[in-house]
PDB file of N, CA and C in Angstrom:
ATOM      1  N   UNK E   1       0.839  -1.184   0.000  1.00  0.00           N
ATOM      2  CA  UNK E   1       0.000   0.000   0.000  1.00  0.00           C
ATOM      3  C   UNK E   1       0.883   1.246   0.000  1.00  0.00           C
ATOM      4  N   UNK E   2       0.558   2.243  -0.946  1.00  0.00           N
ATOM      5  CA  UNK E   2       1.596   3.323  -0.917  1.00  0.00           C
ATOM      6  C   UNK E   2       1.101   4.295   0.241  1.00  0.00           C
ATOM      7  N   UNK E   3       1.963   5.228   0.664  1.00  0.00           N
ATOM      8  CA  UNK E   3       1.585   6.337   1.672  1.00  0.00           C
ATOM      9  C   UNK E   3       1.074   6.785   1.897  1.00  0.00           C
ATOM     10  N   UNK E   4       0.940   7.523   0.353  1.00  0.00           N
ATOM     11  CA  UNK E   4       0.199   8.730  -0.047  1.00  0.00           C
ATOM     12  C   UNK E   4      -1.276   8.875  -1.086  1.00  0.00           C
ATOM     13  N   UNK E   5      -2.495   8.624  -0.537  1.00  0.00           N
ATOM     14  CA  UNK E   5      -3.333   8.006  -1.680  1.00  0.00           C
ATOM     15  C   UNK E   5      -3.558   9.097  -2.355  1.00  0.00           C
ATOM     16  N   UNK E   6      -3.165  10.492  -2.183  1.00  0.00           N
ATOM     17  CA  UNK E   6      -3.740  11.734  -3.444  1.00  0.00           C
ATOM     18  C   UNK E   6      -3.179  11.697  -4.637  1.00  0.00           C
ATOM     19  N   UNK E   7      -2.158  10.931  -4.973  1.00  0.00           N
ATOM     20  CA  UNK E   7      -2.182  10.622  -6.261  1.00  0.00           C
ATOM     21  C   UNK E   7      -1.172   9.759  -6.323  1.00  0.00           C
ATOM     22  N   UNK E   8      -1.566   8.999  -7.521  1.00  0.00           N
ATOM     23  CA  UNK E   8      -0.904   7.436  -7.885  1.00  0.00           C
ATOM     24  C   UNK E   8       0.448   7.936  -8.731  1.00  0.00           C
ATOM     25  N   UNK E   9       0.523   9.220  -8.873  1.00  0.00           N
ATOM     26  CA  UNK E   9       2.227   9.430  -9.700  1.00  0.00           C
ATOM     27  C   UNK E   9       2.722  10.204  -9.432  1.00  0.00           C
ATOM     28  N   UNK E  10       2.527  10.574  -8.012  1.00  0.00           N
ATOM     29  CA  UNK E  10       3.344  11.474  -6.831  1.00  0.00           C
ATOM     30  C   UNK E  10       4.720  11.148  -7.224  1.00  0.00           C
ATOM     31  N   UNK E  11       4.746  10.099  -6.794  1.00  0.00           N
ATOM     32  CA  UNK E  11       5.733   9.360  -6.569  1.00  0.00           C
ATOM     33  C   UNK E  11       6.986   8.649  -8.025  1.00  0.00           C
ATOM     34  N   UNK E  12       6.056   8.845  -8.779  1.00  0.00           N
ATOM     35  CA  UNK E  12       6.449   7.581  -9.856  1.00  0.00           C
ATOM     36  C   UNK E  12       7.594   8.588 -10.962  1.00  0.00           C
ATOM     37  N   UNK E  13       8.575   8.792 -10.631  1.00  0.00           N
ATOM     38  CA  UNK E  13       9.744   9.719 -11.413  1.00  0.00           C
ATOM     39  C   UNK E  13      11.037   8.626 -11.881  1.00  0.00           C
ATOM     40  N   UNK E  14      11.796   9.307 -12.593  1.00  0.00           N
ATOM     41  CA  UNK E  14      13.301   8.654 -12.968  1.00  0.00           C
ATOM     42  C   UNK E  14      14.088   8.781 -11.745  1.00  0.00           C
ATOM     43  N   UNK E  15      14.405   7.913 -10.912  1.00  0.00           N
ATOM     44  CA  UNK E  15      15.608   7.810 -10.406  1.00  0.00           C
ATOM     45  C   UNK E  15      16.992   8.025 -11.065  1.00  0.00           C
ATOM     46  N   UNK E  16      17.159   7.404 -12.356  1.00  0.00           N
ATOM     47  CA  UNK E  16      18.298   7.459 -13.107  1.00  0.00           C
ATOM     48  C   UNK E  16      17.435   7.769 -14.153  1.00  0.00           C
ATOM     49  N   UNK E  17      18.196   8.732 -15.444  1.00  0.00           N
ATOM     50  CA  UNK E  17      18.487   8.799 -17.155  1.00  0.00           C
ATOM     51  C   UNK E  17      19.675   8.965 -17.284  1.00  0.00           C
ATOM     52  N   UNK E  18      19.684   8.812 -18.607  1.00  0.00           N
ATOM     53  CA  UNK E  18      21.217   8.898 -18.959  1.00  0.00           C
ATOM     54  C   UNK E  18      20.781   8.855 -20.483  1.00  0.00           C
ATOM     55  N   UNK E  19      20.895   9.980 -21.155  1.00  0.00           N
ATOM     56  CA  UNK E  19      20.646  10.582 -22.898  1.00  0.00           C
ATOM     57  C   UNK E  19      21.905  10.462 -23.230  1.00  0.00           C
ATOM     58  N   UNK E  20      22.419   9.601 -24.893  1.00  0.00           N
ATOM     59  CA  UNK E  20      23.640   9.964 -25.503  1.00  0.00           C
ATOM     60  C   UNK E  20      23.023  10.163 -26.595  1.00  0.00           C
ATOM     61  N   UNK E  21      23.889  10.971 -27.324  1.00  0.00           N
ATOM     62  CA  UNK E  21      23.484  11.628 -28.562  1.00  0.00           C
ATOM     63  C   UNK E  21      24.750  10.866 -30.118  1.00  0.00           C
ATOM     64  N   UNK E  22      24.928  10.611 -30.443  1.00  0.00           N
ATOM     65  CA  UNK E  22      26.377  10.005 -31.391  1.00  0.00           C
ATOM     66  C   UNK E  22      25.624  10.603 -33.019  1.00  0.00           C
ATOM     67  N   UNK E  23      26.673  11.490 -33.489  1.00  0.00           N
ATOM     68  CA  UNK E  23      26.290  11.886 -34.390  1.00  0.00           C
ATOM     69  C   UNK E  23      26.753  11.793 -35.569  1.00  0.00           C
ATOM     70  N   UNK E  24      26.818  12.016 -36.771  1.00  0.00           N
ATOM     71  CA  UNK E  24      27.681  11.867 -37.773  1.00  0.00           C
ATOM     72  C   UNK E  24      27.264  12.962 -39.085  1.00  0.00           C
ATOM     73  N   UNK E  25      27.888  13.488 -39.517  1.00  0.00           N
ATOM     74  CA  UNK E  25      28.065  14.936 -40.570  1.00  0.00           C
ATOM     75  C   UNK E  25      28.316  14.428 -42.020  1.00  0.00           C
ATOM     76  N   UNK E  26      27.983  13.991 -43.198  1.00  0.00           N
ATOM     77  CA  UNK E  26      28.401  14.522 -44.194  1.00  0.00           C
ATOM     78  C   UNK E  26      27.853  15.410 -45.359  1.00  0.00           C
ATOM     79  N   UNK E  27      28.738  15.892 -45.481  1.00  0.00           N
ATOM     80  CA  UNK E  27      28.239  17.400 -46.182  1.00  0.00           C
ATOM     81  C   UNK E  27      27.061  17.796 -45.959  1.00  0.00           C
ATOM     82  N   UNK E  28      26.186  18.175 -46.517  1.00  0.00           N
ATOM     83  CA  UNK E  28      25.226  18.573 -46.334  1.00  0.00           C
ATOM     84  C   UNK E  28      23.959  17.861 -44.965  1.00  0.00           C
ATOM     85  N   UNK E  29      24.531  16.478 -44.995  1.00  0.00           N
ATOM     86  CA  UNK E  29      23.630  15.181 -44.357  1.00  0.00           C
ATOM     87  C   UNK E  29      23.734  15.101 -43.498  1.00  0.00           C
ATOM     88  N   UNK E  30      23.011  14.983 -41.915  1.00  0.00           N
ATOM     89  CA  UNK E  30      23.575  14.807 -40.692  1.00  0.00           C
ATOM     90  C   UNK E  30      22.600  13.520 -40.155  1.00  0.00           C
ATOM     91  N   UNK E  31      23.491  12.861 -39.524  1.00  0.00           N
ATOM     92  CA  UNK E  31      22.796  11.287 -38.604  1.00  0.00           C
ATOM     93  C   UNK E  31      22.740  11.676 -37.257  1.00  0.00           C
ATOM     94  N   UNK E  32      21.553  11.512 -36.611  1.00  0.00           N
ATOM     95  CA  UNK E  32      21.547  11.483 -34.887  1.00  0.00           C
ATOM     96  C   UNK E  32      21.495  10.268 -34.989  1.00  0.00           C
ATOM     97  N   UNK E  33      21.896   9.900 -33.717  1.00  0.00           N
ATOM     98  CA  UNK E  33      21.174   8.372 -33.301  1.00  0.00           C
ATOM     99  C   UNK E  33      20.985   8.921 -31.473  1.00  0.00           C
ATOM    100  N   UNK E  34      19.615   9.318 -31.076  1.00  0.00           N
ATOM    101  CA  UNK E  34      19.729   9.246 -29.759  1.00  0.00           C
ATOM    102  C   UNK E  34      19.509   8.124 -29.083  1.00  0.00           C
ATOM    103  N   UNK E  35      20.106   7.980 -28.064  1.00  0.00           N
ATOM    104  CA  UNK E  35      20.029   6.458 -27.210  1.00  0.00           C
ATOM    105  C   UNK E  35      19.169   7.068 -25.812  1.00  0.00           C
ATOM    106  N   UNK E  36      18.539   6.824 -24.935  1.00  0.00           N
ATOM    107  CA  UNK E  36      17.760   7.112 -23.943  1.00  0.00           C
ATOM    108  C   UNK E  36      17.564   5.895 -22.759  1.00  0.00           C
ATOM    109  N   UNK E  37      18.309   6.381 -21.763  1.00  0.00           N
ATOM    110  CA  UNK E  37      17.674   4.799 -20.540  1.00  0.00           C
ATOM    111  C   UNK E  37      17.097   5.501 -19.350  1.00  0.00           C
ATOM    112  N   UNK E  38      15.836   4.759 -19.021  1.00  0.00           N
ATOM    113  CA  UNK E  38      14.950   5.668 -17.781  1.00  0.00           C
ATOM    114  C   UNK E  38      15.135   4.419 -16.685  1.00  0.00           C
ATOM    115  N   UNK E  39      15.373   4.799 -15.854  1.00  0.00           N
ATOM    116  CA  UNK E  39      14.716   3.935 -14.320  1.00  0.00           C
ATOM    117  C   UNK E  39      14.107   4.607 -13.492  1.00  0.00           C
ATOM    118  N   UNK E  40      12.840   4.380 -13.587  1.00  0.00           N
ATOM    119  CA  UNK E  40      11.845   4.780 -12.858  1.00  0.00           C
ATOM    120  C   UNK E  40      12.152   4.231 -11.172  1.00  0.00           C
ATOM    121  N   UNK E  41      11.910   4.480 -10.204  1.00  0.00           N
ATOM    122  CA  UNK E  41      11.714   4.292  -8.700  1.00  0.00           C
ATOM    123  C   UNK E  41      11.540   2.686  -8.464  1.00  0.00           C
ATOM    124  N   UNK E  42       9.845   2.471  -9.119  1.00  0.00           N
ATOM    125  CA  UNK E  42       9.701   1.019  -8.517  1.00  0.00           C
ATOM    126  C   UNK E  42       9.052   0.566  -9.576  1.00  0.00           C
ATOM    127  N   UNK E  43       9.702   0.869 -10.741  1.00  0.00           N
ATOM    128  CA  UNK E  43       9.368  -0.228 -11.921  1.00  0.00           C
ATOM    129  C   UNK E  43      10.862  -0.221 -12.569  1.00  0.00           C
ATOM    130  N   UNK E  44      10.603  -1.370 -13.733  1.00  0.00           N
ATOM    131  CA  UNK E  44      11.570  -1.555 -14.579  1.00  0.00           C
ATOM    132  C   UNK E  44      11.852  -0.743 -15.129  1.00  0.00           C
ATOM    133  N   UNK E  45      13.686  -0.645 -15.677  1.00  0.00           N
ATOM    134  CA  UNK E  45      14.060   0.439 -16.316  1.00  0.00           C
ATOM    135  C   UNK E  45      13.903   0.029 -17.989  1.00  0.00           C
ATOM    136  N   UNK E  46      13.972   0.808 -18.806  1.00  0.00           N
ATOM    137  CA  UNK E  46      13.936   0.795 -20.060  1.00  0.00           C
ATOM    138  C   UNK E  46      14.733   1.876 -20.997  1.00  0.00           C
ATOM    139  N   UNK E  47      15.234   1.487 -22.121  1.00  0.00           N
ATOM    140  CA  UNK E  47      15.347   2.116 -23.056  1.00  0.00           C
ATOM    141  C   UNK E  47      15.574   2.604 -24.421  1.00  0.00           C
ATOM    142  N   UNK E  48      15.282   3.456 -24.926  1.00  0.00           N
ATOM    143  CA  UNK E  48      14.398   3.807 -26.379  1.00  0.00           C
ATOM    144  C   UNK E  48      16.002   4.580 -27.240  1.00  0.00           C
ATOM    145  N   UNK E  49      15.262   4.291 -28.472  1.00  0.00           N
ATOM    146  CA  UNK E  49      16.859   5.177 -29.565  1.00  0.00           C
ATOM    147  C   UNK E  49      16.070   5.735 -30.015  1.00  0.00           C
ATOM    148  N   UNK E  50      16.234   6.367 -30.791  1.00  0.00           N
ATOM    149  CA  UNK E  50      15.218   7.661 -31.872  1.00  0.00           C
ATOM    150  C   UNK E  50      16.335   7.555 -33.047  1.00  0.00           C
ATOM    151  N   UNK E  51      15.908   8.446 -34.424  1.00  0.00           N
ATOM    152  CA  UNK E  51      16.980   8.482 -35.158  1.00  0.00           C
ATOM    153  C   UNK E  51      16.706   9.685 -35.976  1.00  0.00           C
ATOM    154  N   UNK E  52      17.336  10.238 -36.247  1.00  0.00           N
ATOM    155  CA  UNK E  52      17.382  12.054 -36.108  1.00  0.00           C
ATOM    156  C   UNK E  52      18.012  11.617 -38.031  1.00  0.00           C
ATOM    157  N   UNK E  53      17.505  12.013 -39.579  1.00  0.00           N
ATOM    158  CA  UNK E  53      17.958  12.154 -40.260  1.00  0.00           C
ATOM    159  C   UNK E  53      18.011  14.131 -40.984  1.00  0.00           C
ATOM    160  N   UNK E  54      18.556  14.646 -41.196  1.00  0.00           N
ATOM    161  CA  UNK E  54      18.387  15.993 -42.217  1.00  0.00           C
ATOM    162  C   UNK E  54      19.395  16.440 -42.967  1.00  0.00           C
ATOM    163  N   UNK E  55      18.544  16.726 -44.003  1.00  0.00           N
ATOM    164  CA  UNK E  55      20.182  17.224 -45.105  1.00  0.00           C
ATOM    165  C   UNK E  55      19.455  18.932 -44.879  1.00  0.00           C
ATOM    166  N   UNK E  56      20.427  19.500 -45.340  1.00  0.00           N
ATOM    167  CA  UNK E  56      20.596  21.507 -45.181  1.00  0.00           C
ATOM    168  C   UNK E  56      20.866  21.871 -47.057  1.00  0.00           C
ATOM    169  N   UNK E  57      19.912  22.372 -47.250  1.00  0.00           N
ATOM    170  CA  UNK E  57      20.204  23.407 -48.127  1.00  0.00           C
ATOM    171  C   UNK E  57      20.280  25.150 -47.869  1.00  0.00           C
ATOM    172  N   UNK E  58      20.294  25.749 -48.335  1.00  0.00           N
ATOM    173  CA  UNK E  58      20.703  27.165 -48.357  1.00  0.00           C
ATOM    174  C   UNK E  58      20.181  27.573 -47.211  1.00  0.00           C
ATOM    175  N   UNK E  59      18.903  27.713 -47.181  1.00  0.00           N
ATOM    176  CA  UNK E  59      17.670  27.872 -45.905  1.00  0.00           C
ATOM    177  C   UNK E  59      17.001  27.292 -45.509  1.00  0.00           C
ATOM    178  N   UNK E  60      16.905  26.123 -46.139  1.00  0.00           N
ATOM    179  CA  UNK E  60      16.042  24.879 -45.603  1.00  0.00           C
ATOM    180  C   UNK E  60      16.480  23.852 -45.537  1.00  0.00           C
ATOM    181  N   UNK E  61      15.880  23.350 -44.254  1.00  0.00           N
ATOM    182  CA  UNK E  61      16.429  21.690 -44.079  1.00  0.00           C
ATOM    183  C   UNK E  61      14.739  20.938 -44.206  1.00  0.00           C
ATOM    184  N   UNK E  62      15.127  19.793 -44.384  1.00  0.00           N
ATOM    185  CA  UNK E  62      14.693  19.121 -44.585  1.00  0.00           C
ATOM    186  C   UNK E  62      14.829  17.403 -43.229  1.00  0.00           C
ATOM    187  N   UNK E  63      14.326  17.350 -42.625  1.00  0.00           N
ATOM    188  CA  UNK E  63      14.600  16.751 -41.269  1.00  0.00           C
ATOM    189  C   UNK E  63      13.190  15.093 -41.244  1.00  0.00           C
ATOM    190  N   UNK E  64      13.725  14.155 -41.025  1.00  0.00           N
ATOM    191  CA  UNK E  64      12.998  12.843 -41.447  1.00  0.00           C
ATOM    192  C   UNK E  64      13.779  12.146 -39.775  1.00  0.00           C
ATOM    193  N   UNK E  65      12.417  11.878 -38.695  1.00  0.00           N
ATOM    194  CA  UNK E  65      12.945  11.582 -37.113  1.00  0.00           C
ATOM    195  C   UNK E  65      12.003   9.834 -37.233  1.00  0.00           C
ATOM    196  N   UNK E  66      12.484   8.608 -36.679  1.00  0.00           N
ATOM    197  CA  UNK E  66      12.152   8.055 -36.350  1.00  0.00           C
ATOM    198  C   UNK E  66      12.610   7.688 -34.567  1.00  0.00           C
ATOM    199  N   UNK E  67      11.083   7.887 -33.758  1.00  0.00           N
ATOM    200  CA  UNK E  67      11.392   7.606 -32.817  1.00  0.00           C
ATOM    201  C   UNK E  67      10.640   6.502 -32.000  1.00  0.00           C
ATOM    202  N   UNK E  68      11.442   5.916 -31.443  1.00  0.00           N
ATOM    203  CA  UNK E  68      11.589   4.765 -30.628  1.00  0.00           C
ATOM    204  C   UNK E  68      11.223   3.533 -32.070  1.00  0.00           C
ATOM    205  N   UNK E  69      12.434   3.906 -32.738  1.00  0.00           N
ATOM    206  CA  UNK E  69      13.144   2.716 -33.903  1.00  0.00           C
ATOM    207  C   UNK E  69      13.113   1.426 -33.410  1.00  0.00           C
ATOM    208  N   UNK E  70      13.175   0.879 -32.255  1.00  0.00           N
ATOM    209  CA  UNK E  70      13.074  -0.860 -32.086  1.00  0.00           C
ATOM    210  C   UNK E  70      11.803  -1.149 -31.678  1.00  0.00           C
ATOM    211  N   UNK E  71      11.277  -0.074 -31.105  1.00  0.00           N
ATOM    212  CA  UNK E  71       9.675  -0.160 -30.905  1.00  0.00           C
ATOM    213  C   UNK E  71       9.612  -1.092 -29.262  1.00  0.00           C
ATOM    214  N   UNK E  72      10.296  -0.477 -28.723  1.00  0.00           N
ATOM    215  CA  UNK E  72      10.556  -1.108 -27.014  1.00  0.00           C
ATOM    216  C   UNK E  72       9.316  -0.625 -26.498  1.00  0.00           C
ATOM    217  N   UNK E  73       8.462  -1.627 -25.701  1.00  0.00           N
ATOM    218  CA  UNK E  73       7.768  -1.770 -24.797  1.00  0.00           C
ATOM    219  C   UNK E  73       7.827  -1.338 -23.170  1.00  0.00           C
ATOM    220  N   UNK E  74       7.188  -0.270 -23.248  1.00  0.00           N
ATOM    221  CA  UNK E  74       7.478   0.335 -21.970  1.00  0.00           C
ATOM    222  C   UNK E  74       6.692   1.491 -21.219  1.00  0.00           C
ATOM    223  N   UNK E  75       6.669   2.055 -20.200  1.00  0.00           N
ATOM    224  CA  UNK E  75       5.437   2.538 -19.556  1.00  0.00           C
ATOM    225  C   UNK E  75       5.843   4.026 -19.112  1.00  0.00           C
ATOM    226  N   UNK E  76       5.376   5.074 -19.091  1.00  0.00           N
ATOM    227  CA  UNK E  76       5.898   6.393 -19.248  1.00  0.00           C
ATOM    228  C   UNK E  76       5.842   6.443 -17.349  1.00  0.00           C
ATOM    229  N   UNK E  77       4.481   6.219 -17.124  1.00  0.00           N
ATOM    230  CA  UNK E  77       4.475   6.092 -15.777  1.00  0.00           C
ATOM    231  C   UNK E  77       3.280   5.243 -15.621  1.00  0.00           C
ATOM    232  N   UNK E  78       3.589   4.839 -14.651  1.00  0.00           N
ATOM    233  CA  UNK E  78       2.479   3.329 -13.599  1.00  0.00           C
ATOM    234  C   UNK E  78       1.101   3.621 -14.403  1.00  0.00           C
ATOM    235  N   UNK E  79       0.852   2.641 -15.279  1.00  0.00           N
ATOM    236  CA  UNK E  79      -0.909   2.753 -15.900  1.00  0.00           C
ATOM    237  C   UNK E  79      -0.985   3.549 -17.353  1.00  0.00           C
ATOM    238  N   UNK E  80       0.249   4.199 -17.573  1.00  0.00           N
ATOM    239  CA  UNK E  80       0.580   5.100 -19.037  1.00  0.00           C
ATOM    240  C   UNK E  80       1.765   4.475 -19.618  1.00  0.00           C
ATOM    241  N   UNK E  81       0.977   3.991 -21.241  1.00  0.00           N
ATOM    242  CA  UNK E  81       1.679   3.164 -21.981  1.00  0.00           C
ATOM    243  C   UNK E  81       2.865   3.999 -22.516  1.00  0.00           C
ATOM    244  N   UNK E  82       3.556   3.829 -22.711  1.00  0.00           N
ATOM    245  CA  UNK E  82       4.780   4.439 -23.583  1.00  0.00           C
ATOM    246  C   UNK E  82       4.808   4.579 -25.362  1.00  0.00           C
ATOM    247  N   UNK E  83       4.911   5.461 -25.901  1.00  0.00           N
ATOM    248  CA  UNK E  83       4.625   5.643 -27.543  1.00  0.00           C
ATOM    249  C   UNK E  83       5.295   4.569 -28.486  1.00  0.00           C
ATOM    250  N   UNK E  84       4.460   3.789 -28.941  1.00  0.00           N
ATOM    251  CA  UNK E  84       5.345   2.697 -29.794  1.00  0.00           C
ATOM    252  C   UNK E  84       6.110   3.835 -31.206  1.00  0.00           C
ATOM    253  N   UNK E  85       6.617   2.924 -32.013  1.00  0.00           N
ATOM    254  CA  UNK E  85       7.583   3.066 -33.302  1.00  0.00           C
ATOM    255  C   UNK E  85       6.842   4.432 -33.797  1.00  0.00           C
ATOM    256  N   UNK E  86       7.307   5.425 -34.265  1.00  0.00           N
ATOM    257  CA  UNK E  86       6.789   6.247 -35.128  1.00  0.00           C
ATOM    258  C   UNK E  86       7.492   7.371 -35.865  1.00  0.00           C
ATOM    259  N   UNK E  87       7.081   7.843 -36.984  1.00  0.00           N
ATOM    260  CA  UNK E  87       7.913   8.484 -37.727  1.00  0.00           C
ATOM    261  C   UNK E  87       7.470  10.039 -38.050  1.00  0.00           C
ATOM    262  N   UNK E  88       8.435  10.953 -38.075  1.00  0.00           N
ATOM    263  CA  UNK E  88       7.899  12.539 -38.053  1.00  0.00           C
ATOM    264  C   UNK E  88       8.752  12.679 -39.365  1.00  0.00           C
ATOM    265  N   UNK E  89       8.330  13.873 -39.879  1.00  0.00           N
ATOM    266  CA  UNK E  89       8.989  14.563 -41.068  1.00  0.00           C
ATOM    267  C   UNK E  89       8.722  16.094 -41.070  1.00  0.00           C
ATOM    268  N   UNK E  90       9.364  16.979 -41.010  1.00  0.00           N
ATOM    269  CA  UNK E  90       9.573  18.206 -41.341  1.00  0.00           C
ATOM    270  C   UNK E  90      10.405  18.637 -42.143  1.00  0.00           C
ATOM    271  N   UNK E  91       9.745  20.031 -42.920  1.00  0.00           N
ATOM    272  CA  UNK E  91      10.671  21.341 -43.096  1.00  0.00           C
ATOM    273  C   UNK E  91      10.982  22.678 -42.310  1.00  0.00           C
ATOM    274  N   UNK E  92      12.150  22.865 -42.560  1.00  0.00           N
ATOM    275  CA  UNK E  92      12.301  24.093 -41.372  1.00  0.00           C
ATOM    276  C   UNK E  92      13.463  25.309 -42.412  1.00  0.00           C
ATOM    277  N   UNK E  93      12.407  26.264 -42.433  1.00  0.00           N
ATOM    278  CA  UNK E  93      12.816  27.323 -43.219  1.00  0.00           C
ATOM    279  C   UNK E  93      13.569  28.128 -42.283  1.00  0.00           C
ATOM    280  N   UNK E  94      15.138  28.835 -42.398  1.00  0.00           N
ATOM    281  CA  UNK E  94      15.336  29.780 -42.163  1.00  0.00           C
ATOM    282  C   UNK E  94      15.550  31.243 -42.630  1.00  0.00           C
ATOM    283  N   UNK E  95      15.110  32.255 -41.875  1.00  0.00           N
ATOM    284  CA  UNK E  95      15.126  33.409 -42.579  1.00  0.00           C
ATOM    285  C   UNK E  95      15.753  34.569 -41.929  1.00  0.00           C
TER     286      UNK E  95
END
């Protein structure tokens, strides 16, 4: 029984993260690969990669993100599922 019954995610935070970022540049092209590990308090720890693609032209990039690429199973907090596999795409004008 927990302590505190006013709410069920008082409590429920990262004890540990730990974000690495490893990147790679060519010419115009840049690779993220983020890596991500959570340990929550009193659940299992887990963790997710993302993958960061964009090439740069003059003023615009062009940016293509897949995140959580292995599609890991996991819970944001106690009763909240965690976002399976999914893919974003943007443009980003500068001026």
């Amino acid at each position: 029984e927990k302590p505190y019954s006013f709410s069920k995610y008082a409590f429920d935070y990262n004890r540990h993260k730990v974000v690495s970022i490893f990147s790679l540049n060519l010419k115009e092209l840049s690779f993220d690969l983020i890596g991500s590990f959570h340990k929550p308090i009193e659940r299992k720890g887990y963790t997710t990669f993302d993958l960061k693609i964009a090439k740069e032209f003059d003023s615009l990039s062009i940016v293509l993100e897949g995140i959580n690429i292995f599609n890991e199973d996991y819970r944001e907090m106690e009763g909240i599922e965690g976002a399976g596999r999914w893919v974003r795409a943007s443009l980003v004008y500068s001026f």
